[in-house]
Short mmCIF file of C-alpha atoms and ligand atoms in Angstrom, two decimals:
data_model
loop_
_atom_site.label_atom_id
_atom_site.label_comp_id
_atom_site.label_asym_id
_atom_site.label_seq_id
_atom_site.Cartn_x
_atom_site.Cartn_y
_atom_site.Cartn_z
CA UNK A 1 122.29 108.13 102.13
CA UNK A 2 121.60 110.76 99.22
CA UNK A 3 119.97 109.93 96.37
CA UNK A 4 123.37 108.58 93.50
CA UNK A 5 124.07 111.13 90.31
CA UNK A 6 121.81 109.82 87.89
CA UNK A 7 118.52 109.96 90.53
CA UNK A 8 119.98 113.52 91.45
CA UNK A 9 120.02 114.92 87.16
CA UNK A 10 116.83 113.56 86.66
CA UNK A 11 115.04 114.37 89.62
CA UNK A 12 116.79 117.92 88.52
CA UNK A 13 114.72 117.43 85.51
CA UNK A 14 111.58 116.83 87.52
CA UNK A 15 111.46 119.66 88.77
CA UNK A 16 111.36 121.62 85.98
CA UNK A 17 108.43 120.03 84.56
CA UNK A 18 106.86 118.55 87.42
CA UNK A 19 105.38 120.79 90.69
CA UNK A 20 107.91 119.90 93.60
CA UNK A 21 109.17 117.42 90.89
CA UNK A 22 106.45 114.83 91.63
CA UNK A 23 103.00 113.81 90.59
CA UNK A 24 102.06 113.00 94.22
CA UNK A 25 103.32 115.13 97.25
CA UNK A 26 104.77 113.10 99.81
CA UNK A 27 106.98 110.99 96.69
CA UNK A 28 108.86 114.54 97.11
CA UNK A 29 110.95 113.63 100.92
CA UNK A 30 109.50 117.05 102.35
CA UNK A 31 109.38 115.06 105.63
CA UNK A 32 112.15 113.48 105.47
CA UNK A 33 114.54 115.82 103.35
CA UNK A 34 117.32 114.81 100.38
CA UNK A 35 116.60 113.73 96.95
CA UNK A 36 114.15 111.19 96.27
CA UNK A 37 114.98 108.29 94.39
CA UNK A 38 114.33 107.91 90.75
CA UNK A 39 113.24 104.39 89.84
CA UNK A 40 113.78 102.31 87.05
CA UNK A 41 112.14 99.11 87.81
CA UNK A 42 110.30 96.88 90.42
CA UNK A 43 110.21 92.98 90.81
CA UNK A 44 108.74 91.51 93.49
CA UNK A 45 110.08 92.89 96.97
CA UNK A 46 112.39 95.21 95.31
CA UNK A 47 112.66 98.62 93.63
CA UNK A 48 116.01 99.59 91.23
CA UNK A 49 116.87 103.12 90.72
CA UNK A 50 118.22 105.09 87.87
CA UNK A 51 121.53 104.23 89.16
CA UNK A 52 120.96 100.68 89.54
CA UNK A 53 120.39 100.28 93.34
CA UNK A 54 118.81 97.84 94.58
CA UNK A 55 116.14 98.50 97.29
CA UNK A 56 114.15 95.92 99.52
CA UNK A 57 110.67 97.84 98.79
CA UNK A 58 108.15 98.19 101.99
CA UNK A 59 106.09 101.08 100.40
CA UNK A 60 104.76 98.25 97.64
CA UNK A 61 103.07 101.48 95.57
CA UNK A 62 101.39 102.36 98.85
CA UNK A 63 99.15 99.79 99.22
CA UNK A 64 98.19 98.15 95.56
CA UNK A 65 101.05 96.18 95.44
CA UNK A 66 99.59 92.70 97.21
CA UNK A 67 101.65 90.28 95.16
CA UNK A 68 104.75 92.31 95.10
CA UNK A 69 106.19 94.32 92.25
CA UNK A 70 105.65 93.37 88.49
CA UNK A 71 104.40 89.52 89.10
CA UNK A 72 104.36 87.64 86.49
CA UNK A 73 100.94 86.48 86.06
CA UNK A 74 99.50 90.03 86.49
CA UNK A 75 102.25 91.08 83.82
CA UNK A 76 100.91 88.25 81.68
CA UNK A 77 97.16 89.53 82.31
CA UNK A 78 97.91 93.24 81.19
CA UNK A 79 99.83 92.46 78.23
CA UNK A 80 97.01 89.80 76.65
CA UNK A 81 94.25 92.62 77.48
CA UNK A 82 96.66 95.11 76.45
CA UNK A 83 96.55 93.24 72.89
CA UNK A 84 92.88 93.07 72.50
CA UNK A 85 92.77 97.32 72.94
CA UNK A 86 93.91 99.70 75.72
CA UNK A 87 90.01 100.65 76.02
CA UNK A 88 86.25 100.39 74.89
CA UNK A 89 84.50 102.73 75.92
CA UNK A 90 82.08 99.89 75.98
CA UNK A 91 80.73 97.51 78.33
CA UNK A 92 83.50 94.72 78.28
CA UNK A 93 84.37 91.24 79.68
CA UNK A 94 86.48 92.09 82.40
CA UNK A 95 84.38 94.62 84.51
CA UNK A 96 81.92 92.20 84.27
CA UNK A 97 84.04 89.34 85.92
CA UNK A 98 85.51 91.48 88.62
CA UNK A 99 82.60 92.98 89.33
CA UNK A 100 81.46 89.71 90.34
CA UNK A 101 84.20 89.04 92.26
CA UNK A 102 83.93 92.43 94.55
CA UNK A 103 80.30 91.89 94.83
CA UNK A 104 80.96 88.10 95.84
CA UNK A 105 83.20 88.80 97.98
CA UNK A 106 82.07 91.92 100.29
CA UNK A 107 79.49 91.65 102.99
CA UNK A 108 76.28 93.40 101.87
CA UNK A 109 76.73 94.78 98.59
CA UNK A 110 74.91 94.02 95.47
CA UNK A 111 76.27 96.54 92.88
CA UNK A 112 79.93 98.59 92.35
CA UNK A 113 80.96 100.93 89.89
CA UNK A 114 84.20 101.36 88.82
CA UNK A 115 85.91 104.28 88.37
CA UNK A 116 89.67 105.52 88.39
CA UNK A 117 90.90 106.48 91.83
CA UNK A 118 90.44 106.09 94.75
CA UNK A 119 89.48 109.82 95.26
CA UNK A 120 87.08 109.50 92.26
CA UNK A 121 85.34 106.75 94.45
CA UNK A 122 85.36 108.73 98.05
CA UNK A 123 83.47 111.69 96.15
CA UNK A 124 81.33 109.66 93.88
CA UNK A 125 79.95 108.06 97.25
CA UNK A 126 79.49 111.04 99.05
CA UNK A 127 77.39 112.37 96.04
CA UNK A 128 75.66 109.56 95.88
CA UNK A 129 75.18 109.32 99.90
CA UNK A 130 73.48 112.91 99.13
CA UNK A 131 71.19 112.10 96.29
CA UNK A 132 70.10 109.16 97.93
CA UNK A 133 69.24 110.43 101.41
CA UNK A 134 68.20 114.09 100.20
CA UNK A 135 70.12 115.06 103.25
CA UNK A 136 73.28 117.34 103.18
CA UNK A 137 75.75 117.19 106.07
CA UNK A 138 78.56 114.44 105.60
CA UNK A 139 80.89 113.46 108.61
CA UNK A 140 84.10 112.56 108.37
CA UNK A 141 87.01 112.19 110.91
CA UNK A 142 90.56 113.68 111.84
CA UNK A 143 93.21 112.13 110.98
CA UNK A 144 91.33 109.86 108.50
CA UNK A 145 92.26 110.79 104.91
CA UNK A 146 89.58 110.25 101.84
CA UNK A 147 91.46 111.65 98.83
CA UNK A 148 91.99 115.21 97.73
CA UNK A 149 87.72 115.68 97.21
CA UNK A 150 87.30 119.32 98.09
CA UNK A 151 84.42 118.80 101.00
CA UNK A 152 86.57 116.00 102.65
CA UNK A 153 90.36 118.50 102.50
CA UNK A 154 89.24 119.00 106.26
CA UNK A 155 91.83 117.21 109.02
CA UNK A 156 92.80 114.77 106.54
CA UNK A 157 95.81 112.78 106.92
CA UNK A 158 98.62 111.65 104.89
CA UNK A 159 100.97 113.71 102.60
CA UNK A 160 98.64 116.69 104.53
CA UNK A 161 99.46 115.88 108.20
CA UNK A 162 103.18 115.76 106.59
CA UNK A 163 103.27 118.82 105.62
CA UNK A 164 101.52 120.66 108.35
CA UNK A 165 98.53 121.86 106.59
CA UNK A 166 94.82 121.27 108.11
CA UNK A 167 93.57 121.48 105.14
CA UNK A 168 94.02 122.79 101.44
CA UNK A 169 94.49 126.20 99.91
CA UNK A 170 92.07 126.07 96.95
CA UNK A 171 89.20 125.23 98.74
CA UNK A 172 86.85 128.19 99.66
CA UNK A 173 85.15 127.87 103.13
CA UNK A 174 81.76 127.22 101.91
CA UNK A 175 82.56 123.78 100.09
CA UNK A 176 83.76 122.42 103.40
CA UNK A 177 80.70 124.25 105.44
CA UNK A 178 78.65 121.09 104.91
CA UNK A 179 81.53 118.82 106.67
CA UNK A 180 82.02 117.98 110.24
CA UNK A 181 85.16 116.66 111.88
CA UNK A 182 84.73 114.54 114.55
CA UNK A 183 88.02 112.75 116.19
CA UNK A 184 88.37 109.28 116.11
CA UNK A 185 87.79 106.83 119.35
CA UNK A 186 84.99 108.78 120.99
CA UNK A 187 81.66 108.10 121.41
CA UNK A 188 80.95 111.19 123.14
CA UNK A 189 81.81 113.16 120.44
CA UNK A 190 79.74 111.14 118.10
CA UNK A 191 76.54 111.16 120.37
CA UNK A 192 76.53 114.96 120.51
CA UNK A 193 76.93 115.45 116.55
CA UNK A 194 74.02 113.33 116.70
CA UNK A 195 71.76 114.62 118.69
CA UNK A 196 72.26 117.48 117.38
CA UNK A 197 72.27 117.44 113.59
CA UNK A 198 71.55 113.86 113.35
CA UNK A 199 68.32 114.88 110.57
CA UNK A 200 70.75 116.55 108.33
CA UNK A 201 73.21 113.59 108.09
CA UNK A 202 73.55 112.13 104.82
CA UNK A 203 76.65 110.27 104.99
CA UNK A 204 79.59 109.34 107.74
CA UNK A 205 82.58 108.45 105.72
CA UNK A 206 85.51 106.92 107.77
CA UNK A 207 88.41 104.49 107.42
CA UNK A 208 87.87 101.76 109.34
CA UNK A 209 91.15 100.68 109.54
CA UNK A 210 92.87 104.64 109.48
CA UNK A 211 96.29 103.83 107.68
CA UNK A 212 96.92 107.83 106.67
CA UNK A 213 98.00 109.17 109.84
CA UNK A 214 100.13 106.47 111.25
CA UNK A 215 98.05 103.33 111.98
CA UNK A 216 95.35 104.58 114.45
CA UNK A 217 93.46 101.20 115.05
CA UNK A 218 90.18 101.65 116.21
CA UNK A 219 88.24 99.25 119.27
CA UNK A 220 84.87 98.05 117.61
CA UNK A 221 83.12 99.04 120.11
CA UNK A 222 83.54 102.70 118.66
CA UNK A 223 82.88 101.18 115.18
CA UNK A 224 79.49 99.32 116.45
CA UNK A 225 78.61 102.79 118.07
CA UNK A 226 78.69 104.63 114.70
CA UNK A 227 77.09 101.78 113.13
CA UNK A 228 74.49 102.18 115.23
CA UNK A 229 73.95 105.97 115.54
CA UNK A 230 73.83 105.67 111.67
CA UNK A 231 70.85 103.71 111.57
CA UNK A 232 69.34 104.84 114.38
CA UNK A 233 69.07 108.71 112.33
CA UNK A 234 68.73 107.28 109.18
CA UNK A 235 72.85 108.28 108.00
CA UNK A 236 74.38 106.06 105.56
CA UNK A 237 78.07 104.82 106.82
CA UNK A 238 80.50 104.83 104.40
CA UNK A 239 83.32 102.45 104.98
CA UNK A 240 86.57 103.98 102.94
CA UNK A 241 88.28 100.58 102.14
CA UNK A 242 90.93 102.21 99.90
CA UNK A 243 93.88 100.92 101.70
CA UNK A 244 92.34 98.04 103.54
CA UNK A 245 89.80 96.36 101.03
CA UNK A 246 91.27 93.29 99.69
CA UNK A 247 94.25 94.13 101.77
CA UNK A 248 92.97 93.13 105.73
CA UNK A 249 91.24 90.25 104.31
CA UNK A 250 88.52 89.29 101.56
CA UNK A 251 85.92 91.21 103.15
CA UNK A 252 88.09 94.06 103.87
CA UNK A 253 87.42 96.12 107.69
CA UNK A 254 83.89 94.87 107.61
CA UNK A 255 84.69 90.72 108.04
CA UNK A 256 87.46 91.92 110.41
CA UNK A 257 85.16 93.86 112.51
CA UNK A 258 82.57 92.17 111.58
CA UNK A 259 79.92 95.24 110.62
CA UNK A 260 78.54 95.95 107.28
CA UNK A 261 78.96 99.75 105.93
CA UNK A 262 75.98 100.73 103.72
CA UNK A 263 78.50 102.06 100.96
CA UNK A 264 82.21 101.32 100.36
CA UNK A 265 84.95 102.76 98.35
CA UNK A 266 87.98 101.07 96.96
CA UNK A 267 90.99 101.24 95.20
CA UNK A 268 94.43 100.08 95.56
CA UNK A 269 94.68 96.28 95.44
CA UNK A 270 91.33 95.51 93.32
CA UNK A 271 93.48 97.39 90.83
CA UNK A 272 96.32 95.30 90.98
CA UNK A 273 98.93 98.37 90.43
CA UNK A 274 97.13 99.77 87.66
CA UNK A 275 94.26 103.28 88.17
CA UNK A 276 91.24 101.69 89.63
CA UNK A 277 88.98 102.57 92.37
CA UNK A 278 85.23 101.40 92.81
CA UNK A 279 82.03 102.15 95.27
CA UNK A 280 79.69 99.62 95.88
CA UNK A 281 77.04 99.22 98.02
CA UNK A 282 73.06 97.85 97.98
CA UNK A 283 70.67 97.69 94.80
CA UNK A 284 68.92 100.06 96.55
CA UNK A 285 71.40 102.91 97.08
CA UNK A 286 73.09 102.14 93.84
CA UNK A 287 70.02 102.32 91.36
CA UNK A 288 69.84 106.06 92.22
CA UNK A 289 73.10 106.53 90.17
CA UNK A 290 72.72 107.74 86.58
CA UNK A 291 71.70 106.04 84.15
CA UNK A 292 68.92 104.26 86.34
CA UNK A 293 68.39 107.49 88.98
CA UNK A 294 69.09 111.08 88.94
CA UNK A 295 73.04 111.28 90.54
CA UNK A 296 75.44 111.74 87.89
CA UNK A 297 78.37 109.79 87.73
CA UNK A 298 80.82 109.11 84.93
CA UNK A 299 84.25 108.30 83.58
CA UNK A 300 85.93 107.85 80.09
CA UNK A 301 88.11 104.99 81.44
CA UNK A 302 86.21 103.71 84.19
CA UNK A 303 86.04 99.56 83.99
CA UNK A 304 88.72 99.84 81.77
CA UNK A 305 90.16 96.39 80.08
CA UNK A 306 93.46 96.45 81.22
CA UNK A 307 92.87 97.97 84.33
CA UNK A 308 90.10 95.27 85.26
CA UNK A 309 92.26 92.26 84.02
CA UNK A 310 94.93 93.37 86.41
CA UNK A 311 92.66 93.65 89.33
CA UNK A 312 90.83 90.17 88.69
CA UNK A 313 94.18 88.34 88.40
CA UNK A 314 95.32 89.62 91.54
CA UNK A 315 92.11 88.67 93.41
CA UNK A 316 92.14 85.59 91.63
CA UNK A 317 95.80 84.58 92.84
CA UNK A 318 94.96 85.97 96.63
CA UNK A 319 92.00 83.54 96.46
CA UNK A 320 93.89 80.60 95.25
CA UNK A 321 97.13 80.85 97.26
CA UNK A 322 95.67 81.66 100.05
CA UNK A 323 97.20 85.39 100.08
CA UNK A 324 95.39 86.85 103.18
CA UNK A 325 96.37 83.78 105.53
CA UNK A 326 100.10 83.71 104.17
CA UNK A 327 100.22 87.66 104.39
CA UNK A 328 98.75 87.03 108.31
CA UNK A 329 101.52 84.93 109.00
CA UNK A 330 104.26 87.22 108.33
CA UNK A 331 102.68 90.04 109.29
CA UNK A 332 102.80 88.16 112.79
CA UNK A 333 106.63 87.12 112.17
CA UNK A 334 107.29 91.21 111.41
CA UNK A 335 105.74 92.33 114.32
CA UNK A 336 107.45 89.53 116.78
CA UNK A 337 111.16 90.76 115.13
CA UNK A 338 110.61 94.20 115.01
CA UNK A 339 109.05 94.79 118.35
CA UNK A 340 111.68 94.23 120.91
CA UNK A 341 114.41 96.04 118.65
CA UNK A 342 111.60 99.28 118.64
CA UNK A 343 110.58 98.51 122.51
CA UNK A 344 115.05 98.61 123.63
CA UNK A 345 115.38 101.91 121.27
CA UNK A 346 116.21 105.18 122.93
CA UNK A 347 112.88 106.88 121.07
CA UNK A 348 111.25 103.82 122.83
CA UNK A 349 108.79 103.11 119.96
CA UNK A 350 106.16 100.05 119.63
CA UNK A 351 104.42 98.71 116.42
CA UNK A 352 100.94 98.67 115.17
CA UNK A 353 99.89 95.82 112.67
CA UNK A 354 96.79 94.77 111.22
CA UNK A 355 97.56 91.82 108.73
CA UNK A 356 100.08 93.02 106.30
CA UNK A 357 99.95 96.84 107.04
CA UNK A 358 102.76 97.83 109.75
CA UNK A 359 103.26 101.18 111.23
CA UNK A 360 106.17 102.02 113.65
CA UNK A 361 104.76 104.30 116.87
CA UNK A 362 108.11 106.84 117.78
CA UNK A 363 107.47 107.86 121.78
CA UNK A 364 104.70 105.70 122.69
CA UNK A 365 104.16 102.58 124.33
CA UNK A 366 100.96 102.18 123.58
CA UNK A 367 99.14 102.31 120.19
CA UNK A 368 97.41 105.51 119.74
CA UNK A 369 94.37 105.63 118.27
CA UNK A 370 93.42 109.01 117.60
CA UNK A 371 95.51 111.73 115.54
CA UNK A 372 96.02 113.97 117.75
CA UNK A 373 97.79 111.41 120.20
CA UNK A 374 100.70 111.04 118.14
CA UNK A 375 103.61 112.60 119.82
CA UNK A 376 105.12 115.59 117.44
CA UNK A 377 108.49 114.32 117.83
CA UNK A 378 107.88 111.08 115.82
CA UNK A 379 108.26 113.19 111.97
CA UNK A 380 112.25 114.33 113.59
CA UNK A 381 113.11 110.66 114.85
CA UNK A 382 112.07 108.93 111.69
CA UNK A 383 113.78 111.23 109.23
CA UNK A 384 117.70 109.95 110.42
CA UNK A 385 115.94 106.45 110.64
CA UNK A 386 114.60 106.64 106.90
CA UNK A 387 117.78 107.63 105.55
CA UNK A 388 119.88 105.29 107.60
CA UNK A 389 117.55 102.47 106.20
CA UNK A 390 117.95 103.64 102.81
CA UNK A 391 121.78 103.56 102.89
CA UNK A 392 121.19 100.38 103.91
CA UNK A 393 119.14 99.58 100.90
CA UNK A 394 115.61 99.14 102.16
CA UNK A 395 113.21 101.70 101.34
CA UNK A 396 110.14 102.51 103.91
CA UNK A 397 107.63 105.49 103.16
CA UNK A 398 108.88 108.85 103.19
CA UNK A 399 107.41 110.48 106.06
CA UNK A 400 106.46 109.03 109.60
CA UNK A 401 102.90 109.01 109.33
CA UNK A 402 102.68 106.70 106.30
CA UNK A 403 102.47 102.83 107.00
CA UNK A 404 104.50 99.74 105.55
CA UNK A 405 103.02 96.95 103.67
CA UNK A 406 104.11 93.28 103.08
CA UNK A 407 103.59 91.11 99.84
CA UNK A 408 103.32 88.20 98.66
CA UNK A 409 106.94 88.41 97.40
CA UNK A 410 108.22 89.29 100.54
CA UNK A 411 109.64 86.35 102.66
CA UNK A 412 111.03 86.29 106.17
CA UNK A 413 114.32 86.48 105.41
CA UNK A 414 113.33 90.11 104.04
CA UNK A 415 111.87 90.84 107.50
CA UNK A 416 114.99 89.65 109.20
CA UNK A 417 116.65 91.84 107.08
CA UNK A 418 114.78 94.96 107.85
CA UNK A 419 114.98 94.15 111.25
CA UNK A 420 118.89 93.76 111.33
CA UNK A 421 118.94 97.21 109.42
CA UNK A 422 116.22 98.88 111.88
CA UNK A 423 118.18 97.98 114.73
CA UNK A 424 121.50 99.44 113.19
CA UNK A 425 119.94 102.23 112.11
CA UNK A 426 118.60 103.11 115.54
CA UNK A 427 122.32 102.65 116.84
CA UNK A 428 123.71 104.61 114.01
CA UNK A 429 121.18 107.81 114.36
CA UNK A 430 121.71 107.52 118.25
CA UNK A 431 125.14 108.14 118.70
CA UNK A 432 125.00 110.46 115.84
CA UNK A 433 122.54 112.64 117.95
CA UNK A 434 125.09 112.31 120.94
CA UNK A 435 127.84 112.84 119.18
N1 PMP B 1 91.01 106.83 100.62
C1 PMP B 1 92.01 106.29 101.30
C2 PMP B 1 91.74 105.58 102.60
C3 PMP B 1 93.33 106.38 100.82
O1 PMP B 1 94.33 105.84 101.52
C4 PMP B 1 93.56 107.03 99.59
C5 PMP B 1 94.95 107.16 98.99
N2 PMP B 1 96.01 106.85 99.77
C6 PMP B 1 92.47 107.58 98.91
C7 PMP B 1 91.21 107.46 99.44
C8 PMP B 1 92.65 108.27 97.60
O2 PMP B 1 93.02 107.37 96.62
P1 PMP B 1 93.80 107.86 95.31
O3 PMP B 1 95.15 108.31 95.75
O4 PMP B 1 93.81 106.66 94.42
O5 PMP B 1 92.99 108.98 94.72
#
């Protein structure tokens, strides 16, 4: 499947203005190759391109997109809060109400600030983490991916581990000279970072639930472990709950796992597909962000009107239809019709799945949890797959080490779907590679 005539002119266009044509990297098919589609519009589970095909939508805006594409109510929300002024400046209504509602609903934080991104949010907290502990060394893990902040472009995953770069050109040695990489799923590794610098440790910034470098599910064992090697050398933990805050559940990674990070970021779905990302974390730690203590931190739009209104509807709906449970539900139906169509595959393949996040393993039979035991082959396997699921009009991420999401607006018939397409897809690429 190649991208129709009108996708192909104005991507043409895009990439005249545009770096690589896009605004984010891996929009741009580098992994998987061919034009990318230009879209037109979204409602509910699907995406329409410029030249008016239809797509069953599994990327959901990577991750904000809990209630599906364009849903009415959050529509609704924007356009009244739209009417009352685009932004303030201001302390306003809205922040205040959803601000309540991430406090409320997250295990052991008493204050957030809002700010645009989610990569605004990672560095914000790791500034803060500094300023608060006086300390200097922050920890973060491979494969685990934080936003492009310059001191956490080390190892990262996602549009990075797609294009084969450790790291970023751009950023001069000495930014990232305070950063250690640890990988994930070993204790070992973390005890000896420990012992060693353990003084100097301001801040250990991980994703709980790593969802950038195909879905590397940790045990919480390993979890309690950091937990615990945080407190017991006086480190903060941050929890990155980008992708799964508000996504694995109310209380994000920490109810699922049941452990309480001293700071967490977030973005994504407490934005409700509009620019929002937030940190949050004890009075304590909080206070010592300007204007009450001495670490700056800013934003022209931050808790802006529309933004917020967008976010609290969402929330609000989750809470009140009983998202997280319904999103459980198919997230279990997904993984019992996709798994024995991956498992009788030729590139014998399994599925991860936490909730409504879904990754598909190429060449493994078990899970891995760790980047590094990803086989290499699964970014050649998944590029004939993508395309063959795109000419059969469902649309997955671009690259194999980006995950799937489910919505609210999708329904099992749509999984049936994508597994009927999977499965001929898998045929199709097959006997193309034979023939
Ligand atoms: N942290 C995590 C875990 C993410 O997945 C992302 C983005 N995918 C970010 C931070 C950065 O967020 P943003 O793209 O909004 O800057």
């Amino acid at each position: 499947m190649t991208a129709g005539p009108r996708s192909t002119e104005w991507f043409a266009r895009a990439r005249a203005v545009l770096p690589g044509g896009v605004n984010s990297p891996v929009r741009a098919y580098g992994a998987v190759g061919g034009t990318p589609l230009v879209l037109e519009s979204a409602h509910g589970a699907e995406i329409v391109d410029v030249d008016g095909n239809i797509y069953l939508d599994f990327v959901g805006s990577w991750g904000p997109l809990i209630l599906g594409h364009a849903e009415p109510r959050v529509i609704a929300a924007i356009e009244e809060a739209a009417r009352r002024g685009t932004s303030y400046g201001a302390p306003c209504k809205a922040e205040i109400e959803l601000g309540e509602a991430v406090v409320g609903a997250y295990p052991g934080i008493e204050q957030v600030r809002f700010v645009s991104s989610g990569t605004e949010a990672t560095m914000s907290a790791v500034r803060l983490a500094r300023g608060a502990t006086g300390r200097k060394i922050i920890v973060k893990f491979a494969g685990c991916y934080h936003g492009h902040v310059d001191s956490l472009l080390v190892a990262a995953g996602s549009g990075l581990v797609t294009f084969g770069h450790p790291s970023s050109r751009g950023v001069p040695e000495d930014f990232v000279a305070l950063t250690r990489v640890l990988p994930l799923d070993d204790e070992h590794a973390l005890e000896t970072l420990f012992a060693g610098e353990g003084a100097d440790i301001a801040a250990v910034i991980i994703e709980p639930v790593p969802a950038n470098n195909g879905l590397l599910l940790q045990r919480r064992e390993f979890l309690a472990r950091l937990r615990a090697l945080c407190d017991q050398h006086g480190a903060l933990l941050i929890f990155d709950e980008v992708i799964s805050g508000f996504r694995v559940g109310r209380a994000g990674a920490a109810g699922h796992y049941d452990l309480v990070p001293d700071l967490v970021t977030f973005g994504k779905v407490i934005g409700g597909g509009m620019p929002v990302g937030a940190f949050a974390g004890r009075r304590e730690l909080m206070k010592e962000l300007s204007p009450e203590g001495g670490v700056y931190q800013a934003g022209t739009l931050s808790g802006n009107p529309v933004a917020m209104a967008a976010g609290l509807t969402t929330l609000e709906i989750l809470e009140r239809e009983d998202g997280w449970t319904r999103l459980e539900e198919l997230g279990a139906y997904l993984e019992q019709r996709l798994k024995p169509v991956l498992a009788a595959s030729p590139a014998s393949a399994t599925l991860g799945r936490l909730g409504s996040i879904f990754w598909i393993a190429w060449h493994a039979e078990t899970l891995p949890r760790a980047a590094d035991a990803i086989d290499a082959r699964a970014g050649e396997t998944y590029a004939g797959i993508f395309h063959a699921l795109l000419a059969r009009e469902i649309a997955l991420a671009p690259s194999a080490y980006e995950v799937g999401f489910l919505s609210l607006a999708h329904e099992r018939a749509h999984v049936d779907r994508l597994a009927a397409a999977l499965e001929a897809a898998l045929t199709a690429t097959t006997a193309e590679a034979q023939g």
